[in-house]
Structures are given as structure tokens and as C-alpha cells.
Coordinates of C-alpha atoms in Angstrom, one line a residue:
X1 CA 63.8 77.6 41.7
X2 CA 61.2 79.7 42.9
X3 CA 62.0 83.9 42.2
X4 CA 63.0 86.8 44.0
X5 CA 64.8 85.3 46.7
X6 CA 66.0 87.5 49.3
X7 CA 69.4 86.1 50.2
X8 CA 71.1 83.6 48.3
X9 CA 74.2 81.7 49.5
X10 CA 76.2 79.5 47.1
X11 CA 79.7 78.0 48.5
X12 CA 81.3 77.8 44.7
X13 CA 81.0 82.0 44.8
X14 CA 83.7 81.4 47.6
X15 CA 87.5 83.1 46.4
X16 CA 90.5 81.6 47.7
X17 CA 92.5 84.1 49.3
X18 CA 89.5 86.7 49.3
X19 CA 86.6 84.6 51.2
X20 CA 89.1 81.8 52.6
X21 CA 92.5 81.6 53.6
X22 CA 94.2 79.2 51.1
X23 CA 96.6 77.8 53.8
X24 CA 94.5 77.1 56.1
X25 CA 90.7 76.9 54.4
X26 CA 89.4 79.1 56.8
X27 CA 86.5 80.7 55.7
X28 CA 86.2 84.5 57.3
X29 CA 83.4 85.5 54.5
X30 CA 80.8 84.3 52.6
X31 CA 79.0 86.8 50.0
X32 CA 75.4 86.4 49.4
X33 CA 74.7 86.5 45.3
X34 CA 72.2 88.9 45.8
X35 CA 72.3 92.3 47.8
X36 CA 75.5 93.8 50.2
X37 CA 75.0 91.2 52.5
X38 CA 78.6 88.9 53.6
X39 CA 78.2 86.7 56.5
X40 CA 81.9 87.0 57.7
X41 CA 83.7 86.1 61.2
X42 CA 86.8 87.6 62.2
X43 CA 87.7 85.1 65.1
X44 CA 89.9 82.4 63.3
X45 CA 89.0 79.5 65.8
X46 CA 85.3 80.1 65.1
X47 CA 85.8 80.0 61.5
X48 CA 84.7 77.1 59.3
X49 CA 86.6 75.2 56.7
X50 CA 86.0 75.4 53.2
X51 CA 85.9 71.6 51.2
X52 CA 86.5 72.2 47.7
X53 CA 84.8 68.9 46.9
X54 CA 82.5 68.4 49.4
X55 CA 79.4 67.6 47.4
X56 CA 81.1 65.8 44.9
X57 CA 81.5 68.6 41.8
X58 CA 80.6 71.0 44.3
X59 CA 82.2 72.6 47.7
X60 CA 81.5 73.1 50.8
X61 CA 81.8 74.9 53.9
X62 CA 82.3 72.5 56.7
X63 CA 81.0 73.5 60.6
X64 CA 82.4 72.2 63.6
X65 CA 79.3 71.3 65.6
X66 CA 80.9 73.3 68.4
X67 CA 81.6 77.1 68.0
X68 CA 81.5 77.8 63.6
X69 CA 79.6 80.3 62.8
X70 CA 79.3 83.0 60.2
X71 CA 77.5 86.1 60.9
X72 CA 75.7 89.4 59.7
X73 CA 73.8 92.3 60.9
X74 CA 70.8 92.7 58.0
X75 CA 67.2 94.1 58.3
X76 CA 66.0 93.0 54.9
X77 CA 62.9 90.6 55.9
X78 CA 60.4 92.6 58.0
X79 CA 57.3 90.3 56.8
X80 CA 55.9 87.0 59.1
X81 CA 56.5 85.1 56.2
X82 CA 59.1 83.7 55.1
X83 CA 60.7 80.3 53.6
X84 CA 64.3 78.6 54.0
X85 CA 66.1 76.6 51.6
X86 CA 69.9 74.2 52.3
X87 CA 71.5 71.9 50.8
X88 CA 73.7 70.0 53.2
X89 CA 75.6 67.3 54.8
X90 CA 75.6 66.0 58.1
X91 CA 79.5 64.4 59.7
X92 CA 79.1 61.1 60.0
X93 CA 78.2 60.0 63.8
X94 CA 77.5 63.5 64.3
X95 CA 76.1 64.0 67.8
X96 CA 75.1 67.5 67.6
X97 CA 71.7 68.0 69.1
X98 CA 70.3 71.2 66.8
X99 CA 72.1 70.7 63.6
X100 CA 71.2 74.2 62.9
X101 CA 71.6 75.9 59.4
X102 CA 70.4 78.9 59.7
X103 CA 69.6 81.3 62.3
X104 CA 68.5 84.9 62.9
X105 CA 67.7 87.5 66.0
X106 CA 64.8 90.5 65.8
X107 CA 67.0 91.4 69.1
X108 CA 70.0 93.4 67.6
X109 CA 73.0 93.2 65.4
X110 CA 75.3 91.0 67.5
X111 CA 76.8 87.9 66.7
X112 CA 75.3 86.2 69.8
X113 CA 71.5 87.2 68.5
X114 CA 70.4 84.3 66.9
X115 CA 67.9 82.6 69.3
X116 CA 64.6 84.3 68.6
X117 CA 61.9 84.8 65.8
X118 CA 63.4 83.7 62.8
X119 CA 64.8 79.8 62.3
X120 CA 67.2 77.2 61.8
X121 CA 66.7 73.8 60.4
X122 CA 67.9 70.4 59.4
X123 CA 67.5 66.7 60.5
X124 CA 68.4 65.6 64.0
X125 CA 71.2 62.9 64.2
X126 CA 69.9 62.1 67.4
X127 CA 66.2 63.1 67.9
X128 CA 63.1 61.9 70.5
X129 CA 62.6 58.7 71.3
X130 CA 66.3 57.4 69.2
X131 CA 65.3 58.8 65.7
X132 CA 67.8 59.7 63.7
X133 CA 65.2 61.1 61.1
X134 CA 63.3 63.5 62.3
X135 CA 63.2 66.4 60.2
X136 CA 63.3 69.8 62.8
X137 CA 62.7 73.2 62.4
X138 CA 63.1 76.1 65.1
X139 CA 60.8 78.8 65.8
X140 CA 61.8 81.5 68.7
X141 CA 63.7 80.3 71.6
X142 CA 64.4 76.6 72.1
X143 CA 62.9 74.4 73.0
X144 CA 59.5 75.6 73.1
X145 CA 59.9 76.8 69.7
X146 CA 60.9 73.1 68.4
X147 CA 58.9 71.2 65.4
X148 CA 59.6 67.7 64.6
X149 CA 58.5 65.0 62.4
X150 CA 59.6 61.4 62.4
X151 CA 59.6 60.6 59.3
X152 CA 60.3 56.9 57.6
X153 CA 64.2 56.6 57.1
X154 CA 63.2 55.9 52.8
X155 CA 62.7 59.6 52.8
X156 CA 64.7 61.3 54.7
X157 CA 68.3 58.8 53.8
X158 CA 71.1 58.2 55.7
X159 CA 72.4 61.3 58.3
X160 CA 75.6 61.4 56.2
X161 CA 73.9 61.5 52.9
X162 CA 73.5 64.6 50.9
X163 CA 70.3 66.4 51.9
X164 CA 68.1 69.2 50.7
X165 CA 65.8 70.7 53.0
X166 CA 62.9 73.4 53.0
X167 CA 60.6 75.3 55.3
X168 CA 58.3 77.8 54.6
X169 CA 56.9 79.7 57.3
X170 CA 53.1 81.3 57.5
X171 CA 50.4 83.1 60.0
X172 CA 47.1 82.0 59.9
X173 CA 45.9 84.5 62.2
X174 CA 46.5 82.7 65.4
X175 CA 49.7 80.6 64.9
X176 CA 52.7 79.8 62.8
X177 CA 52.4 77.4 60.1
X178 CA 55.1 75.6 58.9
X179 CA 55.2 73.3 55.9
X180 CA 58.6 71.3 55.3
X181 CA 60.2 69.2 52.1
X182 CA 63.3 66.8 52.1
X183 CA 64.7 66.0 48.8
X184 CA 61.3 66.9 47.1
X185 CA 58.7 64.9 49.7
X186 CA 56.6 66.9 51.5
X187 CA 56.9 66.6 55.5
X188 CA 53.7 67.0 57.4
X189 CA 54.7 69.0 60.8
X190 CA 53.0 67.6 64.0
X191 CA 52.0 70.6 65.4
X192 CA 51.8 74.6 64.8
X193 CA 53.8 76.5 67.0
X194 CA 52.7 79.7 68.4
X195 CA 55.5 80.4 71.4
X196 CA 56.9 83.9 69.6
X197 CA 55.5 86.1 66.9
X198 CA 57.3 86.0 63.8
X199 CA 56.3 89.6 62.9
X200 CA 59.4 91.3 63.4
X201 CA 62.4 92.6 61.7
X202 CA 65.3 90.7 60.8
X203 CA 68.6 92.4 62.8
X204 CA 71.3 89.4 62.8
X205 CA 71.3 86.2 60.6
X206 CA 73.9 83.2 60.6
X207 CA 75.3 80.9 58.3
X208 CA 75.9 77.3 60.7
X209 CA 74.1 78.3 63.8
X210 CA 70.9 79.0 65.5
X211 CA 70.7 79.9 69.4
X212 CA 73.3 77.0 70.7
X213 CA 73.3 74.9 68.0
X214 CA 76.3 74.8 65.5
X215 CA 76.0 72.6 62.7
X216 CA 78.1 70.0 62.4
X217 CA 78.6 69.0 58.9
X218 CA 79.1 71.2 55.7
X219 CA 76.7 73.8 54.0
X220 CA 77.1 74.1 49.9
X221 CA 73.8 76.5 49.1
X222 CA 71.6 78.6 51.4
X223 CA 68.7 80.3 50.5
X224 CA 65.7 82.7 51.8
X225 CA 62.9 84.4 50.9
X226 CA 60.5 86.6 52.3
X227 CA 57.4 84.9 52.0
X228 CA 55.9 81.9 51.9
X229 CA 56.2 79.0 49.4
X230 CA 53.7 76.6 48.3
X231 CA 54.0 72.8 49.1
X232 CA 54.6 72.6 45.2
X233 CA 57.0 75.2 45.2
X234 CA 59.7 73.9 48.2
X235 CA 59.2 70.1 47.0
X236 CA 60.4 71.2 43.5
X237 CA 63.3 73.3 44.7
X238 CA 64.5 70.9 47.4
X239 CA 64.0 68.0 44.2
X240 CA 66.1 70.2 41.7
X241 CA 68.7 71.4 44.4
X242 CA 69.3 67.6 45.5
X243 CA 69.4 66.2 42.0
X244 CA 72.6 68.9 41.1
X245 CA 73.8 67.6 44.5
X246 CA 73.5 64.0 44.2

């Protein structure tokens, strides 16, 4: 895996009866392996569920498509670049239109702050014209800020299969550049998006959500970084991250 990552995510860190409630599975915290940063959420109805086998081996943290969502105020990534890392799975027949990952607001520390300047991914289950491939990132306030590529079903698998996606965000002087990898294929984006600077500092970040969109399906490792991967670099870390996965 590429170095110095800035936060780092991994659902088997996750404690029964310290980050989940062993009744219940209700997870109300989720450390990050590096730095004092626990996305945490202290309504129990909003709360996702931790799945001690959901990727296989390996748990999970499973999101509601509705209202889960776990939440931090940070101000660690102040730089325009920056690169996104999951490892996921979407419910089967999940109908959710963002399928969002990961989100984050330059617009204060508050839960709801998650809607502008920094991103969420994943793979539509129900994209434009009927995909169910398209491989979608999010860049300021939806949906102007919307990236997708449809891309042939061979790479991208089944919705319910076990994914690992990357992004990697850049400037180029005049717009955002985005490059993206699905279980170590590169993924050409159609367009770059200039609709809201990315030069900004980071205030709030979420675990499950950006803007409106809650994923629905589970979350076993989440990573960032504060600058921008190579091509080389995200295909080899979304290819080593799906092969402990698979």
C-alpha cells in the first residue's frame, strides 16, 4: 500500500463493547489507526451494524442506505490533493442512488457538513441510462459535482460482489482531475469537473455518507491520503486490498 496515509480505517480494530454494543451490534465508534481521529455517532437509530464476517475472514460495518452515518470534526487535509481508498460491499438489490463512502465538509464541524469539496465514492446500483456499473465519484455539491464511467460489467463485477475502489484527486491549474481503479483496473473518468475548488480545509468527514447519500451495504477498510496517487499506485492498492478481501 502506498505510505503515509492520513486516515486509515480498518473494521477488525473494532472492540465489542468499546466501539459496538455487543447486544445489539451497534456501532457508536470507529477509531482511525492512525492519529486522534474516531468517527463516532451517538444517535442509536443512526448507527450502523457491525458484521463480524462480512467479508468472509474479515468484518464489517453494515449502512442502512437511509440515515447511518458515522461522523468527525478533523482539519488534517488542507492540500487540493488528495486520494480515497474502500473496500466494500454493496446489499443486494440495493436501490440507493449515491452509494456514498466517504464524505467531508470545508463548511464546519457538524454532522450534517458533508456536501461540499471533499468526496464520496462507489459504484451506482442504479446509474444513467440503466447501468448498474458505473463507477462514481463526487466532487462539491451534487449533482453538478458528479463523475461517472460506464464501465463493462467484466471489470467492475456483480453490485453484491466484494469491491475495492480508488480515486485520487489533482489540479491541473484549471480543473480537478480525477483518476479512479476498481479491483486494480484503471477507470478512465469522462470528464474533469471544475464546479468547487478543492483547496480548502477539511472540517467534518463521514464514514457511510456524503451530502444525501447513505451507503447501503457494508464498509471493512477506509483509507485517505493527502495527495495524489499515481495510476500505478491506486490500481496496486485497490489489487492487494481486493485480493485479502476476495
Amino acid at each position: 500500500m502506498p505510505s503515509g496515509e492520513t486516515l486509515h480505517f480498518d473494521a477488525r480494530d473494532l472492540v465489542s463493547g468499546t466501539h459496538y454494543d455487543p447486544g445489539t451490534s451497534r456501532v457508536s465508534a470507529w477509531p482511525s489507526r492512525n492519529g486522534a481521529v474516531t468517527m463516532a455517532q451517538a444517535t442509536a437509530s443512526k448507527q450502523p451494524l457491525y458484521q463480524a464476517t462480512g467479508f468472509g475472514s474479515s468484518p464489517g460495518v453494515l449502512y442502512d442506505g437511509s440515515d447511518d452515518k458515522l461522523w468527525s470534526a478533523f482539519s488534517g487535509i488542507t492540500t487540493q490533493s488528495y486520494s480515497l481508498l474502500v473496500g466494500l460491499k454493496y446489499t443486494a438489490g440495493a436501490a440507493n442512488y449515491h452509494q456514498a463512502s466517504f464524505g467531508g465538509s470545508a463548511s464546519g464541524a457538524a454532522e450534517t457538513n458533508s456536501d461540499d469539496y471533499f468526496n464520496g465514492m462507489g459504484m451506482r446500483p442504479i446509474a444513467p441510462n440503466s447501468r448498474v456499473d458505473s463507477f462514481t465519484v463526487y466532487n462539491g455539491p451534487p449533482p453538478s459535482g458528479i463523475l461517472y464511467n460506464a464501465a463493462t460489467h467484466s471489470v467492475m463485477g456483480a453490485k453484491s460482489a466484494i469491491q475495492a475502489l480508488a480515486a485520487s484527486w489533482g489540479y491541473d491549474g484549471s480543473n480537478n482531475i480525477v483518476k479512479g481503479s476498481v479491483a486494480g483496473n484503471s477507470v478512465s473518468m469522462t470528464l474533469a469537473i471544475k464546479t468547487s475548488s478543492i483547496n480548502a480545509t477539511l472540517q467534518s468527514a463521514s464514514l457511510g455518507a456524503y451530502s444525501s447519500g447513505v451507503l447501503e451495504g457494508q464498509l471493512t477498510e477506509v483509507r485517505v491520503w493527502g495527495r495524489t496517487l499515481s495510476q500505478i499506485e491506486i490500481n496496486r492498492a485497490t489489487r492487494v486490498m481486493n485480493g485479502r478481501l476476495a
